[in-house]
Amino acid sequence: MEGKEEDVKEGASKFPERQPIGTSAQTDKDYKEPPPAPLFEPGELQSWSFWRAGIAEFIATFLFLYITLLTVMGVSRAPNKCASVGIQGIAWAFGGMIFALVYCTAGISGGHINPAVTFGLFLARRLSLTRALFYIVMQCLGAICGAGVVKGFQKTQYEMVGGGANVVNDGYSIRDGLGAEIVGTFVLVYTVFSATDAKRNARDSHVPLLAPLPIGFAVFLVHLATIPITGTGINPARSLGAAIIYNKDHAWDDQWIFWVGPFIGAALAAVYHLIVIRAIPFKSRA
């Protein structure tokens, strides 16, 4: 037994835990909380990095709508589910595109590609109001252009399958749709906060490299759960772009759900992360 105890001690010395467990994991000795972003930062408007970040958000949202709407159209036009990728394929298209696009744009704009994500990060003071508004405008424009290109290439098919517009499906109530959007967006934005947490990045160098993976996977899982209810919005730009290009009355009837729900979900995720997970208000008092 004594020999085994020595082996355990030697192994513990050679292979220490990278991340301490318990109270020791909460030490702030090697980490300093970054200051909150200013509410207004007019100087950003004179910076090329500001404008290229907006362009990156536009292109990313454009590509996101283009690929995902084509996938939705392919499934809708198939004679049966077995002849297409089905709901699982749609979910993979949305999650996979987010994974790829966040990976490509994270170092330029942060890879938001979603007004709800931008709103949540703004509430956490990760970016200024100036940048947040610019991102949201560019995301919406990118979504409109992406849906427009899909319709331009395949107008007849686009009209036949509803243009990928989000609506509350038959058999579900407005409350069901709103709840699905709130909880679904909470899952997404909570994952974004966890995957991009500055303290985790400082402690674990692999976290920034892996951040796009859990974010894309969260989008995939939420789509599996909520496609039957609302077609899954959780992204106001995606819902707006499809509604504007499709432009039929029923596509506008429930449009408010795909703005109110995601923004409530994003706000709840921001509050939960800041107060419960990070306890930042309590640290400030201390």
XYZ file of C-alpha atoms in Angstrom:
286
model
C 0.000 0.000 0.000
C 2.831 2.380 0.787
C 4.258 1.871 -2.695
C 0.888 2.634 -4.256
C 0.574 5.844 -2.233
C 3.976 6.969 -3.490
C 2.896 6.252 -7.070
C -0.208 8.404 -6.572
C 1.843 11.291 -5.165
C 4.355 11.038 -7.984
C 1.577 10.958 -10.576
C -0.077 14.000 -9.031
C 3.201 15.892 -9.234
C 3.801 14.963 -12.865
C 0.240 15.563 -14.037
C -1.308 18.394 -11.994
C -4.823 19.544 -12.815
C -4.886 22.331 -15.371
C -8.024 23.756 -13.783
C -8.290 23.777 -9.969
C -11.456 22.375 -8.434
C -13.599 24.089 -5.821
C -12.786 27.406 -4.193
C -9.256 27.456 -5.573
C -10.732 27.662 -9.055
C -12.273 31.018 -8.168
C -9.030 32.813 -7.410
C -8.461 36.129 -9.173
C -4.709 36.304 -8.601
C -3.889 35.758 -12.281
C -6.864 37.585 -13.753
C -8.088 41.152 -13.901
C -11.636 41.985 -14.941
C -11.588 44.028 -18.175
C -13.263 47.447 -17.931
C -16.765 47.725 -19.430
C -17.041 49.175 -22.901
C -18.124 52.833 -22.971
C -21.774 53.445 -23.743
C -20.944 55.832 -26.586
C -17.629 55.782 -28.409
C -17.779 58.245 -31.344
C -14.085 57.701 -32.051
C -14.913 54.232 -33.378
C -16.485 55.804 -36.438
C -13.053 56.969 -37.571
C -11.497 53.514 -37.226
C -11.228 51.086 -40.134
C -11.513 48.166 -37.708
C -15.013 49.392 -36.830
C -16.174 49.444 -40.437
C -14.554 46.150 -41.420
C -16.208 44.511 -38.405
C -19.588 45.686 -39.686
C -18.781 44.421 -43.177
C -17.776 41.065 -41.683
C -21.136 40.854 -39.889
C -22.942 41.701 -43.131
C -21.132 39.045 -45.186
C -21.454 36.400 -42.468
C -25.203 36.944 -42.088
C -25.579 37.012 -45.874
C -23.883 33.614 -46.196
C -25.811 32.271 -43.220
C -29.186 33.067 -44.819
C -28.119 31.871 -48.251
C -27.001 28.398 -47.173
C -29.690 27.782 -44.560
C -32.630 28.933 -46.685
C -31.485 26.751 -49.572
C -31.362 23.815 -47.159
C -34.881 24.566 -45.911
C -36.113 24.783 -49.510
C -34.509 21.457 -50.402
C -36.261 19.707 -47.529
C -39.614 21.396 -48.229
C -39.565 20.438 -51.919
C -38.661 16.789 -51.346
C -41.498 14.283 -51.935
C -40.840 12.743 -48.511
C -38.485 13.206 -45.573
C -36.387 10.194 -46.543
C -35.605 11.842 -49.886
C -33.948 14.804 -48.184
C -31.757 15.631 -45.206
C -34.912 16.212 -43.123
C -35.240 18.304 -39.983
C -31.911 16.998 -38.688
C -30.233 18.244 -41.852
C -31.793 21.699 -41.444
C -30.583 21.828 -37.855
C -27.082 20.785 -38.959
C -27.085 23.454 -41.680
C -27.903 26.211 -39.201
C -25.529 24.947 -36.512
C -22.742 24.130 -38.957
C -22.903 27.520 -40.635
C -22.759 29.293 -37.285
C -19.761 27.185 -36.321
C -17.938 28.030 -39.560
C -18.875 31.719 -39.610
C -18.059 32.356 -35.946
C -14.695 30.711 -36.556
C -14.079 32.964 -39.583
C -15.241 36.281 -38.107
C -14.551 36.006 -34.366
C -11.214 37.777 -34.671
C -12.710 40.636 -36.682
C -16.138 41.413 -35.260
C -16.585 38.843 -32.521
C -18.720 36.685 -34.811
C -22.154 37.724 -33.540
C -24.219 37.118 -36.726
C -27.344 37.662 -34.633
C -28.901 40.852 -33.171
C -29.906 38.928 -30.032
C -26.281 37.943 -29.385
C -25.191 41.536 -29.980
C -27.899 42.783 -27.600
C -26.881 40.341 -24.866
C -23.200 41.268 -25.152
C -24.124 44.960 -25.137
C -26.056 44.516 -21.889
C -22.917 42.913 -20.451
C -20.968 45.972 -21.644
C -18.795 43.917 -23.977
C -19.262 46.484 -26.745
C -20.463 50.071 -27.085
C -23.958 51.131 -28.102
C -22.450 52.630 -31.259
C -21.001 49.298 -32.330
C -24.053 47.310 -31.212
C -26.436 49.385 -33.348
C -24.075 49.215 -36.321
C -23.793 45.436 -36.015
C -27.577 44.980 -35.834
C -28.141 47.133 -38.921
C -25.480 45.258 -40.894
C -26.800 41.878 -39.764
C -30.317 42.763 -40.901
C -29.065 44.059 -44.248
C -26.989 40.914 -44.755
C -29.995 38.713 -43.967
C -32.204 40.614 -46.411
C -29.603 40.329 -49.164
C -29.005 36.635 -48.475
C -32.719 35.818 -48.688
C -33.009 38.070 -51.751
C -30.289 36.193 -53.627
C -31.987 32.865 -52.844
C -35.279 34.198 -54.234
C -33.496 35.677 -57.234
C -31.996 32.315 -58.150
C -35.085 30.186 -57.464
C -38.115 32.475 -57.369
C -40.794 29.882 -58.176
C -39.513 27.321 -55.703
C -38.954 30.046 -53.114
C -42.590 31.143 -53.246
C -43.866 27.557 -53.182
C -42.100 26.640 -49.920
C -42.838 29.823 -48.001
C -39.439 31.441 -48.351
C -38.160 29.972 -45.097
C -40.141 32.610 -43.175
C -40.690 31.974 -39.466
C -44.285 31.500 -38.295
C -45.926 29.798 -35.342
C -46.961 26.453 -36.806
C -50.443 24.957 -36.653
C -51.225 23.271 -33.369
C -49.124 25.701 -31.334
C -50.232 28.905 -29.615
C -48.613 32.327 -29.569
C -47.479 31.549 -26.023
C -45.825 28.336 -27.206
C -43.961 30.203 -29.922
C -42.855 33.031 -27.650
C -41.669 30.586 -24.992
C -39.721 28.565 -27.558
C -37.963 31.697 -28.803
C -37.138 32.952 -25.299
C -35.699 29.674 -24.031
C -33.979 28.846 -27.316
C -32.222 32.211 -27.423
C -31.309 31.896 -23.748
C -29.525 28.623 -24.526
C -27.645 30.228 -27.421
C -26.587 33.440 -25.660
C -25.715 31.609 -22.434
C -23.440 29.367 -24.500
C -21.884 32.417 -26.167
C -21.107 33.963 -22.782
C -19.617 30.733 -21.464
C -17.573 30.019 -24.598
C -16.129 33.541 -24.774
C -15.682 34.229 -21.059
C -12.537 36.320 -20.623
C -11.629 34.670 -17.327
C -11.781 31.191 -18.845
C -9.744 32.405 -21.799
C -7.043 33.664 -19.452
C -6.977 30.382 -17.539
C -7.410 27.892 -20.393
C -5.684 28.763 -23.667
C -7.734 26.199 -25.605
C -11.074 27.909 -24.879
C -10.856 30.615 -27.611
C -10.005 27.966 -30.206
C -12.989 25.826 -29.270
C -15.512 28.657 -28.813
C -17.229 28.287 -32.236
C -17.923 24.594 -31.613
C -20.250 24.853 -28.586
C -21.967 27.898 -30.105
C -22.710 26.046 -33.336
C -23.770 22.958 -31.410
C -26.160 25.050 -29.279
C -27.788 26.383 -32.461
C -28.095 22.817 -33.775
C -29.775 21.529 -30.612
C -32.183 24.452 -30.342
C -33.258 23.906 -33.947
C -33.960 20.231 -33.278
C -36.239 21.242 -30.413
C -38.067 24.222 -31.896
C -38.303 23.717 -35.685
C -41.723 22.040 -35.226
C -42.965 25.044 -33.195
C -41.728 28.176 -34.983
C -39.291 26.962 -37.602
C -36.730 28.302 -35.114
C -35.904 31.971 -35.177
C -33.613 32.808 -32.219
C -32.114 35.349 -34.643
C -34.187 38.470 -35.426
C -32.111 39.255 -38.531
C -32.761 35.801 -39.991
C -36.512 36.146 -39.343
C -36.681 39.700 -40.694
C -34.711 38.941 -43.858
C -36.911 35.986 -44.784
C -40.128 37.906 -43.996
C -39.156 40.949 -46.064
C -38.215 38.935 -49.151
C -41.152 36.524 -48.901
C -43.496 39.412 -47.964
C -46.774 37.573 -47.413
C -49.270 38.555 -44.714
C -48.900 35.425 -42.602
C -45.116 35.923 -42.499
C -45.710 39.257 -40.725
C -48.461 38.153 -38.344
C -46.041 36.593 -35.851
C -42.947 38.648 -36.676
C -42.983 40.385 -33.300
C -42.428 37.030 -31.577
C -39.111 36.625 -33.367
C -37.882 39.949 -31.989
C -39.408 40.077 -28.523
C -38.604 36.449 -27.700
C -34.919 36.516 -28.685
C -34.275 39.857 -26.978
C -35.890 38.657 -23.740
C -33.907 35.419 -23.897
C -30.657 37.313 -24.556
C -31.319 39.715 -21.664
C -32.018 36.829 -19.273
C -28.832 35.060 -20.357
C -26.769 38.237 -19.818
C -28.242 38.784 -16.339
C -27.742 35.134 -15.398
C -24.126 35.115 -16.557
C -23.178 38.391 -14.871
C -24.997 37.911 -11.560
C -25.084 34.163 -10.975
C -22.145 32.714 -12.914
C -19.647 35.557 -12.555
C -21.140 37.386 -9.531
C -19.701 40.630 -10.895
C -22.001 42.989 -8.936
C -20.905 41.350 -5.674
C -17.234 41.623 -6.625
C -17.722 45.317 -7.339
C -19.128 45.878 -3.849
C -16.198 44.035 -2.308
